[in-house]
Short mmCIF file of C-alpha atoms in Angstrom, two decimals:
data_model
loop_
_atom_site.label_atom_id
_atom_site.label_comp_id
_atom_site.label_asym_id
_atom_site.label_seq_id
_atom_site.Cartn_x
_atom_site.Cartn_y
_atom_site.Cartn_z
CA MET A 1 79.67 119.99 13.39
CA ILE A 2 77.64 122.23 15.46
CA LYS A 3 79.43 124.80 17.66
CA LEU A 4 77.57 127.38 19.99
CA ASN A 5 79.83 130.18 21.54
CA ASN A 6 77.93 132.16 24.18
CA VAL A 7 74.56 131.99 22.83
CA GLN A 8 72.00 134.14 24.69
CA ARG A 9 68.30 134.57 24.00
CA SER A 10 65.74 136.09 26.05
CA PHE A 11 61.84 136.45 25.87
CA GLY A 12 60.81 139.97 27.18
CA GLU A 13 62.17 140.03 30.55
CA LYS A 14 63.00 136.32 30.85
CA ASN A 15 66.47 135.21 29.98
CA VAL A 16 66.02 131.76 28.65
CA LEU A 17 69.73 131.20 27.22
CA LYS A 18 72.32 132.93 29.43
CA GLY A 19 75.45 132.08 27.44
CA VAL A 20 75.34 128.66 26.00
CA ASN A 21 78.61 127.12 24.96
CA LEU A 22 78.30 123.66 23.24
CA ASN A 23 80.31 121.56 20.63
CA ILE A 24 78.82 118.53 19.04
CA ASN A 25 80.98 116.24 16.78
CA LYS A 26 80.44 114.71 13.43
CA GLY A 27 78.98 111.30 13.75
CA GLU A 28 78.39 111.27 17.57
CA THR A 29 74.97 111.10 19.29
CA PHE A 30 74.82 113.91 21.65
CA LEU A 31 72.33 114.06 24.36
CA LEU A 32 71.22 117.43 25.90
CA ILE A 33 69.57 116.95 29.14
CA GLY A 34 67.66 119.69 31.46
CA ARG A 35 64.81 120.06 33.30
CA SER A 36 61.19 120.67 31.64
CA GLY A 37 61.10 124.38 30.96
CA ALA A 38 64.84 124.74 31.06
CA GLY A 39 65.06 125.99 27.58
CA LYS A 40 66.10 122.78 25.66
CA THR A 41 63.54 123.51 22.69
CA VAL A 42 64.41 127.32 22.59
CA LEU A 43 68.12 126.16 22.30
CA LEU A 44 67.11 123.60 19.57
CA LYS A 45 65.16 126.38 17.65
CA THR A 46 68.12 128.59 18.09
CA ILE A 47 70.50 125.95 16.44
CA LEU A 48 67.75 125.53 13.53
CA GLY A 49 67.70 129.36 12.87
CA LEU A 50 63.95 129.26 13.77
CA LEU A 51 64.87 131.78 16.46
CA ARG A 52 67.63 134.24 16.29
CA PRO A 53 69.94 134.44 19.38
CA ASP A 54 70.24 137.84 20.93
CA SER A 55 74.02 137.46 21.02
CA GLY A 56 76.75 134.90 20.48
CA THR A 57 77.44 132.68 17.56
CA ILE A 58 76.46 129.26 16.10
CA SER A 59 78.45 127.64 13.39
CA ILE A 60 77.03 124.57 11.32
CA ASP A 61 79.65 122.62 9.38
CA SER A 62 82.04 125.58 10.03
CA GLN A 63 79.57 128.28 8.74
CA GLU A 64 78.43 130.92 11.08
CA ILE A 65 74.66 131.18 10.63
CA THR A 66 73.45 133.93 13.09
CA GLN A 67 73.71 136.73 10.53
CA LEU A 68 72.50 134.67 7.39
CA SER A 69 69.44 135.80 5.46
CA LYS A 70 66.19 133.99 5.84
CA SER A 71 66.80 132.21 2.24
CA ARG A 72 70.39 131.10 3.23
CA LEU A 73 69.36 130.14 6.44
CA GLU A 74 66.59 127.84 4.80
CA LYS A 75 69.39 126.01 2.82
CA ILE A 76 71.36 125.54 5.95
CA ARG A 77 68.17 124.25 7.69
CA LEU A 78 67.92 121.36 4.95
CA LYS A 79 70.78 119.66 6.65
CA PHE A 80 68.79 118.86 9.68
CA GLY A 81 65.96 116.46 10.14
CA LEU A 82 64.06 117.38 13.11
CA VAL A 83 61.63 114.98 15.13
CA PHE A 84 59.40 117.52 17.12
CA GLN A 85 58.22 117.01 20.64
CA ASN A 86 54.65 116.15 19.91
CA SER A 87 55.49 114.74 16.45
CA ALA A 88 54.24 118.08 14.67
CA LEU A 89 52.57 115.81 11.82
CA PHE A 90 50.37 117.96 9.59
CA ASP A 91 47.08 116.99 10.73
CA PHE A 92 45.35 117.75 7.35
CA LEU A 93 47.65 115.37 5.52
CA THR A 94 47.82 111.52 5.38
CA VAL A 95 50.80 109.63 6.43
CA TRP A 96 51.87 109.42 2.89
CA GLU A 97 51.45 113.16 2.14
CA ASN A 98 53.29 113.86 5.60
CA VAL A 99 56.37 111.54 4.86
CA SER A 100 56.51 112.58 1.14
CA PHE A 101 56.17 116.45 1.92
CA PHE A 102 59.90 117.30 1.67
CA LEU A 103 60.22 115.55 -1.48
CA LYS A 104 57.08 117.13 -3.04
CA GLN A 105 58.35 120.51 -2.19
CA HIS A 106 61.98 120.28 -3.13
CA THR A 107 62.32 117.60 -5.73
CA ASP A 108 60.70 116.59 -9.08
CA MET A 109 60.49 112.96 -8.14
CA SER A 110 57.60 111.14 -9.77
CA ARG A 111 54.65 109.97 -7.76
CA LYS A 112 55.59 106.39 -8.33
CA ASP A 113 59.12 106.82 -7.13
CA MET A 114 57.80 108.84 -4.16
CA ARG A 115 55.48 106.20 -3.14
CA LYS A 116 58.23 103.82 -3.27
CA LYS A 117 60.61 106.00 -1.22
CA VAL A 118 57.86 106.69 1.52
CA SER A 119 57.16 102.81 1.76
CA GLN A 120 60.94 102.28 2.20
CA THR A 121 61.44 104.84 4.63
CA LEU A 122 58.31 103.59 6.55
CA ALA A 123 59.81 100.22 6.64
CA LEU A 124 62.95 101.54 7.91
CA VAL A 125 61.23 102.80 10.98
CA GLY A 126 59.18 99.52 11.25
CA LEU A 127 55.75 100.59 9.85
CA ALA A 128 53.65 99.38 6.88
CA ASP A 129 50.10 99.89 5.23
CA ILE A 130 49.42 102.98 7.12
CA GLU A 131 50.21 105.56 4.22
CA ASP A 132 46.48 106.68 3.68
CA MET A 133 45.72 106.93 7.40
CA TYR A 134 45.58 110.57 9.04
CA PRO A 135 47.79 111.34 12.03
CA TYR A 136 44.70 111.27 14.47
CA GLU A 137 44.08 107.75 13.54
CA LEU A 138 47.72 106.53 14.80
CA SER A 139 48.99 105.74 18.23
CA GLY A 140 51.51 108.08 19.93
CA GLY A 141 54.29 105.44 19.30
CA MET A 142 53.19 105.23 15.48
CA ARG A 143 53.14 109.05 15.43
CA LYS A 144 56.68 109.38 16.59
CA ARG A 145 57.79 106.97 14.04
CA VAL A 146 56.07 108.66 11.07
CA ALA A 147 57.67 111.95 12.38
CA ILE A 148 61.03 110.17 12.37
CA ALA A 149 60.41 108.79 8.70
CA ARG A 150 59.50 112.28 7.67
CA ALA A 151 62.61 113.61 9.19
CA ILE A 152 65.03 111.29 7.60
CA ILE A 153 63.58 110.74 4.16
CA TYR A 154 65.73 113.39 2.45
CA ASN A 155 68.89 111.99 4.26
CA PRO A 156 69.83 115.03 6.42
CA LYS A 157 73.21 115.02 7.96
CA ILE A 158 72.03 115.84 11.32
CA VAL A 159 68.88 114.30 13.02
CA ILE A 160 67.43 115.99 15.88
CA TYR A 161 65.24 114.37 18.35
CA ASP A 162 63.17 116.55 20.63
CA GLU A 163 62.02 114.74 23.64
CA PRO A 164 61.43 111.55 21.60
CA THR A 165 60.07 109.44 24.35
CA THR A 166 57.64 112.04 25.89
CA GLY A 167 54.00 110.81 26.08
CA ILE A 168 54.42 107.39 24.94
CA ASP A 169 54.16 104.01 26.84
CA PRO A 170 57.39 102.21 28.24
CA ILE A 171 57.42 99.50 25.50
CA ALA A 172 57.13 102.25 22.74
CA VAL A 173 59.96 103.92 24.52
CA ASP A 174 62.23 101.08 24.16
CA LYS A 175 61.22 100.60 20.48
CA ILE A 176 61.92 104.23 19.70
CA VAL A 177 65.34 104.01 21.59
CA SER A 178 66.32 101.06 19.48
CA LEU A 179 65.22 102.82 16.29
CA ILE A 180 67.33 105.86 17.06
CA LYS A 181 70.24 103.56 17.79
CA ASP A 182 69.65 101.74 14.57
CA LEU A 183 69.11 104.72 12.38
CA HIS A 184 72.12 106.39 13.60
CA LYS A 185 74.24 103.37 12.59
CA ARG A 186 72.56 102.84 9.28
CA LEU A 187 72.29 106.38 8.08
CA SER A 188 75.62 107.57 9.37
CA VAL A 189 74.23 110.78 10.76
CA THR A 190 75.08 113.11 13.52
CA SER A 191 72.42 112.84 16.22
CA LEU A 192 71.20 115.26 18.78
CA VAL A 193 68.69 113.93 21.41
CA VAL A 194 67.06 116.58 23.56
CA THR A 195 65.27 115.14 26.73
CA HIS A 196 64.64 115.39 30.37
CA ASP A 197 64.74 111.58 30.59
CA LEU A 198 68.24 110.87 31.51
CA GLU A 199 67.78 107.08 31.89
CA THR A 200 66.55 106.73 28.25
CA GLY A 201 68.92 109.12 26.87
CA LEU A 202 71.99 107.39 28.20
CA LYS A 203 71.06 104.41 26.37
CA ILE A 204 71.51 106.25 23.25
CA ALA A 205 74.17 108.86 23.76
CA ASP A 206 77.94 109.01 23.24
CA ARG A 207 78.21 112.42 25.05
CA VAL A 208 76.02 114.44 27.30
CA ALA A 209 75.49 118.10 28.16
CA PHE A 210 73.35 119.37 31.05
CA LEU A 211 71.43 122.47 30.61
CA LEU A 212 70.59 124.41 33.83
CA GLY A 213 69.73 128.00 34.52
CA GLY A 214 70.20 128.89 30.77
CA LYS A 215 73.91 127.75 30.82
CA ILE A 216 75.62 124.27 30.10
CA ILE A 217 76.87 123.36 33.52
CA PHE A 218 78.12 120.00 32.40
CA GLU A 219 79.50 118.61 29.27
CA GLY A 220 81.25 115.07 28.83
CA LYS A 221 81.12 111.32 27.94
CA LYS A 222 78.32 109.49 29.24
CA GLU A 223 80.61 107.60 31.64
CA ASP A 224 81.49 110.89 33.22
CA VAL A 225 77.78 111.44 34.11
CA LYS A 226 77.78 108.23 36.05
CA ASN A 227 80.95 109.30 37.84
CA THR A 228 80.01 112.97 38.31
CA LYS A 229 80.50 114.78 41.55
CA ASP A 230 78.58 117.69 40.54
CA LYS A 231 75.89 118.18 43.00
CA ARG A 232 73.32 119.56 40.52
CA LEU A 233 73.69 117.02 38.02
CA LEU A 234 73.67 114.25 40.84
CA GLN A 235 70.34 115.86 42.19
CA PHE A 236 69.03 115.53 38.58
CA ILE A 237 70.31 111.91 38.22
CA GLN A 238 68.79 110.83 41.52
CA GLY A 239 65.46 112.80 40.72
CA VAL A 240 65.12 114.22 44.40
CA SER A 241 63.55 117.60 45.15
CA GLY A 242 65.79 118.57 47.86
CA GLY A 243 69.23 119.73 46.76
CA PRO A 244 71.34 122.71 45.29
CA ILE A 245 68.80 123.00 42.18
CA LYS A 246 66.33 125.45 43.50
CA GLU A 247 62.60 125.23 42.39
CA MET A 248 62.76 128.34 40.22
CA GLU A 249 65.93 127.32 38.50
CA VAL A 250 64.95 125.55 35.65
CA MET B 1 51.23 155.91 30.59
CA PHE B 2 48.56 153.32 29.93
CA PHE B 3 47.24 155.43 27.03
CA LEU B 4 50.97 155.93 25.49
CA LYS B 5 51.39 152.27 25.86
CA GLN B 6 48.13 151.51 24.02
CA ILE B 7 49.09 153.88 21.02
CA GLU B 8 52.51 152.06 20.86
CA ASP B 9 50.67 148.78 20.92
CA PHE B 10 48.28 150.05 18.09
CA PHE B 11 51.12 151.24 15.84
CA CYS B 12 53.15 148.08 16.52
CA TYR B 13 50.07 146.03 15.36
CA VAL B 14 49.67 148.14 12.24
CA GLY B 15 53.31 147.86 11.39
CA ASN B 16 53.40 144.27 11.93
CA ILE B 17 50.07 143.66 9.69
CA ILE B 18 51.48 145.84 7.02
CA SER B 19 54.68 143.75 6.64
CA PHE B 20 52.42 140.54 6.75
CA ILE B 21 50.49 141.89 3.85
CA LYS B 22 53.58 142.70 2.04
CA GLU B 23 54.84 139.06 2.33
CA ILE B 24 51.44 137.90 1.25
CA PHE B 25 51.87 139.64 -1.84
CA TYR B 26 55.53 138.80 -2.30
CA TRP B 27 54.59 135.14 -2.17
CA LEU B 28 51.64 135.55 -4.23
CA PHE B 29 53.54 136.40 -7.29
CA THR B 30 56.55 134.35 -6.54
CA LYS B 31 55.52 130.73 -6.55
CA LYS B 32 53.29 128.48 -8.60
CA ARG B 33 50.40 127.40 -6.65
CA ASP B 34 49.44 123.87 -5.45
CA LEU B 35 45.99 123.47 -7.24
CA LYS B 36 44.97 120.71 -4.64
CA SER B 37 45.47 122.96 -1.61
CA LEU B 38 43.84 125.95 -3.47
CA GLY B 39 40.84 123.80 -4.50
CA ARG B 40 40.61 122.69 -0.87
CA GLU B 41 40.44 126.27 0.42
CA ILE B 42 38.01 127.30 -2.35
CA ILE B 43 35.49 124.52 -1.28
CA PHE B 44 35.92 125.44 2.52
CA VAL B 45 35.56 129.30 2.12
CA GLY B 46 32.94 129.10 -0.74
CA ILE B 47 31.23 126.11 -1.54
CA ASP B 48 30.60 125.17 2.18
CA SER B 49 29.30 128.65 2.92
CA PHE B 50 26.61 128.50 0.18
CA PHE B 51 23.98 127.01 2.46
CA LEU B 52 24.42 129.72 5.30
CA VAL B 53 24.63 132.49 2.72
CA SER B 54 21.51 131.08 1.07
CA LEU B 55 19.53 131.06 4.16
CA ILE B 56 20.54 134.59 5.40
CA ALA B 57 20.39 136.39 2.22
CA LEU B 58 16.78 135.05 1.49
CA PHE B 59 15.59 136.15 4.74
CA ILE B 60 17.21 139.54 4.60
CA GLY B 61 15.74 139.96 1.17
CA MET B 62 12.31 139.40 2.63
CA ILE B 63 12.83 141.47 5.82
CA ILE B 64 14.02 144.42 3.54
CA ALA B 65 10.96 144.08 1.39
CA PHE B 66 8.53 143.88 4.36
CA GLN B 67 10.34 147.13 5.83
CA THR B 68 10.34 148.82 2.45
CA ALA B 69 6.75 147.97 1.74
CA TYR B 70 5.79 149.16 4.98
CA GLN B 71 7.04 152.68 4.25
CA LEU B 72 6.08 152.68 0.57
CA GLN B 73 2.39 151.78 1.45
CA GLN B 74 2.14 155.10 3.16
CA PHE B 75 2.91 157.10 -0.21
CA LYS B 76 0.94 154.40 -2.44
CA SER B 77 4.23 153.58 -4.12
CA GLU B 78 4.47 150.01 -3.81
CA ILE B 79 5.66 149.58 -7.36
CA HIS B 80 9.12 150.73 -6.54
CA LEU B 81 9.57 147.93 -4.05
CA ALA B 82 11.78 145.93 -6.38
CA SER B 83 14.07 148.68 -7.14
CA LEU B 84 14.63 149.73 -3.48
CA VAL B 85 15.20 145.94 -2.50
CA ALA B 86 17.70 145.59 -5.42
CA LEU B 87 19.61 148.71 -4.65
CA SER B 88 19.82 148.06 -1.00
CA LEU B 89 21.01 144.60 -1.50
CA VAL B 90 23.47 145.20 -4.35
CA ARG B 91 25.10 148.07 -3.16
CA GLU B 92 25.23 147.68 0.52
CA LEU B 93 23.56 144.61 2.28
CA GLY B 94 24.84 141.66 -0.13
CA PRO B 95 28.46 142.56 0.28
CA VAL B 96 28.35 143.34 4.00
CA ILE B 97 26.13 140.08 5.03
CA ALA B 98 28.21 137.88 2.65
CA ALA B 99 31.64 139.18 4.31
CA LEU B 100 30.20 138.91 7.87
CA ILE B 101 28.97 135.35 7.50
CA VAL B 102 32.39 134.42 5.76
CA ALA B 103 34.25 136.13 8.58
CA ALA B 104 32.29 134.38 11.39
CA ARG B 105 32.34 130.98 9.73
CA SER B 106 35.53 130.79 7.63
CA GLY B 107 37.48 133.65 9.28
CA ALA B 108 37.14 131.96 12.80
CA SER B 109 38.13 128.80 11.44
CA ILE B 110 41.13 130.00 9.66
CA THR B 111 42.50 131.55 12.80
CA ALA B 112 41.97 128.47 14.97
CA GLY B 113 43.28 126.12 12.44
CA ILE B 114 46.67 128.33 12.06
CA GLY B 115 46.78 128.82 15.76
CA SER B 116 46.46 125.32 16.53
CA MET B 117 49.17 124.50 13.95
CA LYS B 118 51.41 127.08 15.52
CA ILE B 119 51.14 125.78 19.07
CA SER B 120 51.55 122.22 17.92
CA GLU B 121 54.65 123.15 16.25
CA GLN B 122 53.35 122.49 12.75
CA VAL B 123 54.12 126.02 11.55
CA ASP B 124 57.78 125.30 12.77
CA ALA B 125 57.79 121.92 10.90
CA LEU B 126 57.14 123.94 7.48
CA GLU B 127 60.09 126.14 8.17
CA VAL B 128 62.34 123.16 9.09
CA PHE B 129 61.31 121.67 5.81
CA GLY B 130 62.17 124.69 3.83
CA VAL B 131 58.52 125.97 3.31
CA GLU B 132 57.46 129.49 4.04
CA PRO B 133 54.47 129.15 6.30
CA ILE B 134 52.88 132.48 4.80
CA ASP B 135 53.35 130.83 1.31
CA TYR B 136 51.94 127.44 2.09
CA LEU B 137 49.02 128.56 4.55
CA VAL B 138 48.03 132.14 4.01
CA VAL B 139 48.36 132.71 0.15
CA PRO B 140 45.79 129.95 -0.74
CA LYS B 141 43.48 131.26 1.61
CA PHE B 142 43.98 134.82 0.54
CA ILE B 143 43.12 133.85 -3.07
CA ALA B 144 40.14 131.66 -2.10
CA LEU B 145 38.59 134.40 -0.10
CA VAL B 146 39.16 137.03 -2.83
CA VAL B 147 37.92 134.76 -5.51
CA CYS B 148 34.86 133.23 -3.45
CA LEU B 149 33.61 136.50 -1.83
CA PRO B 150 32.57 138.14 -5.05
CA VAL B 151 30.86 135.00 -6.02
CA LEU B 152 28.97 134.55 -2.71
CA VAL B 153 28.00 138.33 -2.94
CA ILE B 154 26.46 137.84 -6.47
CA TYR B 155 24.58 134.82 -5.22
CA ALA B 156 23.53 136.53 -1.97
CA ASP B 157 22.21 139.43 -4.22
CA LEU B 158 20.26 137.14 -6.42
CA LEU B 159 18.67 135.16 -3.26
CA GLY B 160 17.89 138.30 -1.42
CA ILE B 161 16.15 139.75 -4.64
CA PHE B 162 14.12 136.62 -4.85
CA GLY B 163 13.24 136.95 -1.06
CA GLY B 164 11.95 140.42 -2.01
CA TYR B 165 10.16 139.13 -4.78
CA LEU B 166 8.22 136.47 -2.64
CA VAL B 167 7.07 139.35 -0.40
CA GLY B 168 6.00 141.42 -3.51
CA SER B 169 4.33 138.50 -5.13
CA LEU B 170 2.59 137.19 -1.81
CA LYS B 171 1.59 140.67 -0.55
CA PHE B 172 0.91 142.71 -3.55
CA SER B 173 0.42 140.27 -6.23
CA MET B 174 3.49 141.50 -8.39
CA PRO B 175 4.06 139.52 -11.44
CA PHE B 176 7.50 137.87 -11.74
CA GLY B 177 8.22 139.82 -15.20
CA LEU B 178 7.47 142.89 -13.67
CA TYR B 179 9.48 142.61 -10.58
CA MET B 180 12.43 141.41 -12.60
CA ARG B 181 12.16 144.29 -15.08
CA MET B 182 11.86 146.73 -12.21
CA THR B 183 14.91 145.10 -10.43
CA ILE B 184 17.15 145.20 -13.71
CA GLU B 185 16.01 148.92 -14.63
CA SER B 186 17.05 150.19 -11.22
CA LEU B 187 20.52 148.58 -11.28
CA GLY B 188 23.30 150.55 -12.96
CA VAL B 189 26.88 149.14 -13.83
CA ILE B 190 28.13 151.42 -10.93
CA ASP B 191 25.94 149.51 -8.28
CA ILE B 192 27.24 146.28 -9.42
CA ALA B 193 30.84 147.42 -9.55
CA ASN B 194 30.24 148.83 -6.00
CA GLY B 195 29.12 145.70 -4.58
CA LEU B 196 32.04 143.90 -6.20
CA VAL B 197 34.79 146.17 -5.29
CA LYS B 198 33.57 146.08 -1.72
CA SER B 199 33.46 142.21 -1.71
CA LEU B 200 37.24 142.20 -2.79
CA PHE B 201 38.13 144.61 0.04
CA PHE B 202 36.01 142.50 2.54
CA GLY B 203 37.87 139.33 1.36
CA SER B 204 41.18 140.58 1.66
CA ILE B 205 40.25 141.96 5.15
CA ILE B 206 39.23 138.73 6.24
CA ALA B 207 42.34 136.96 5.06
CA PHE B 208 44.77 139.52 6.28
CA VAL B 209 43.26 139.79 9.93
CA CYS B 210 42.27 136.20 10.54
CA CYS B 211 45.57 134.70 9.29
CA PHE B 212 47.64 137.25 10.91
CA GLU B 213 45.79 136.49 14.31
CA GLY B 214 46.28 132.89 13.61
CA PHE B 215 50.05 133.26 14.00
CA ARG B 216 49.93 134.90 17.37
CA PRO B 217 48.97 132.43 20.04
CA PHE B 218 51.74 130.98 22.21
CA SER B 219 49.55 128.44 24.11
CA SER B 220 46.44 126.69 23.65
CA ILE B 221 44.63 129.14 26.03
CA ASP B 222 45.65 131.80 23.41
CA VAL B 223 43.71 130.21 20.57
CA SER B 224 40.27 131.14 21.80
CA LYS B 225 41.55 134.62 22.64
CA VAL B 226 42.85 135.24 18.92
CA VAL B 227 39.84 133.64 17.44
CA THR B 228 37.58 136.23 19.15
CA ARG B 229 40.04 139.03 18.51
CA SER B 230 40.15 138.11 14.73
CA ILE B 231 36.25 138.06 14.40
CA VAL B 232 35.88 141.31 16.44
CA ARG B 233 38.60 143.06 14.22
CA SER B 234 37.31 141.76 10.91
CA PHE B 235 33.86 142.86 11.80
CA ILE B 236 34.91 146.33 12.63
CA LEU B 237 37.31 146.85 9.67
CA ILE B 238 34.31 145.45 7.20
CA ILE B 239 32.08 148.02 8.51
CA VAL B 240 34.59 150.79 8.55
CA PHE B 241 35.76 149.89 4.97
CA ASP B 242 32.17 149.48 3.87
CA CYS B 243 31.39 153.11 5.32
CA ILE B 244 34.64 154.54 3.33
CA LEU B 245 33.90 152.69 0.11
CA THR B 246 30.22 153.78 0.15
CA ALA B 247 31.23 157.35 0.52
CA PHE B 248 33.67 156.96 -2.38
CA PHE B 249 31.04 155.47 -4.67
CA TYR B 250 28.86 158.15 -3.61
CA PHE B 251 31.02 161.02 -4.74
CA ILE B 252 32.32 159.47 -7.82
#
């Protein structure tokens, strides 16, 4: 479904992605882990075509996207629903306007049908009666749920969660984890979860990749993570500062 | 080397802003506008600026009148007070003052608003939802500025003239009818066109510079920098274009 081959991307002198190879299969929940600042979000934006790679190829549904024009990229992007790290809800729009944003921009759906669809989608993520509130009036967990509702309302094939549990309390984390698992089953989508929180990520994932120093140094099933002998992955799992991962090696 | 780098950066900036302007005009004529978001921008740029423009235009009109009266008194020509106040305001000060107020008030807010949307990934969210940020965020602001600034300029001119009348009336006991007749007789079509053309240029400058700078921050600390930069650059460009347009209207 998503295939990356030797993807490189730098910002000025800084090489963030140094040849990433990755293969995400249709229908699975794939977990991308890495330290904070490892370039996970850059990798995500590159997959979405928001950033062009300096070299390498990216295929979505067997279609190579790195050389596509802006307008064709926009069409490809509609296959994705993205839940941003800090929710990225439009702060000048109400919850109803945020969730219906895609429908308003790309469909001729009537206001009444849109209202109905928004209520259904909000119910799917466990929210009700908040349509007329603004994002700043919501808690962190509620904002995440609204962001998920906004990402799934147009039935995308692939749902990407960027650090879905960052900045929310442990109970809200558990609810979000259950929600991601539930939506994956109900919507039959391919899910890509990007996080530095391995413990939470493993509750969701089928397969895992570990991004370190701009490269994928581990890719395998979640059972393989527990049995790994890779010292760098072990250090990351154990969360200890001393080990083969140097401080500067993000 | 430092000097060469500065020149290179300058040409890069000019190139980037030109392609930004090209994109604004492309989207301006490509898509139907959402009247709700356009209305929101017009209220913010135009209607919300009325109080500040009123206050400053009234006082500027009075200041010009006092300053002009002081000089006219020496030649016993106080009767020309109305025409000099009107010409100074309509040709020069009305457009410049209104543009500087809007750049400082609305321009700063536009840059900060887009900048904070960029660092909180709301601009990326627009792209993910297949919406072009320039079309959705910039074009309504551009239209609002180009529509509202001429209206604000006319309003500032009228308020300034009224300020001048207050001085003429209180200091020289000039009747309202005489003051207005002297004002109208002194103004030609070209003077009014001068002010309005300038306001269109200034509105465009504020939109181009303030929106362009809004897309440049990479972190929250950059937001304050780009806001300062957008105001400074807008002010400089408004004054430079004022000089160019004044010279142009002088020679035609």
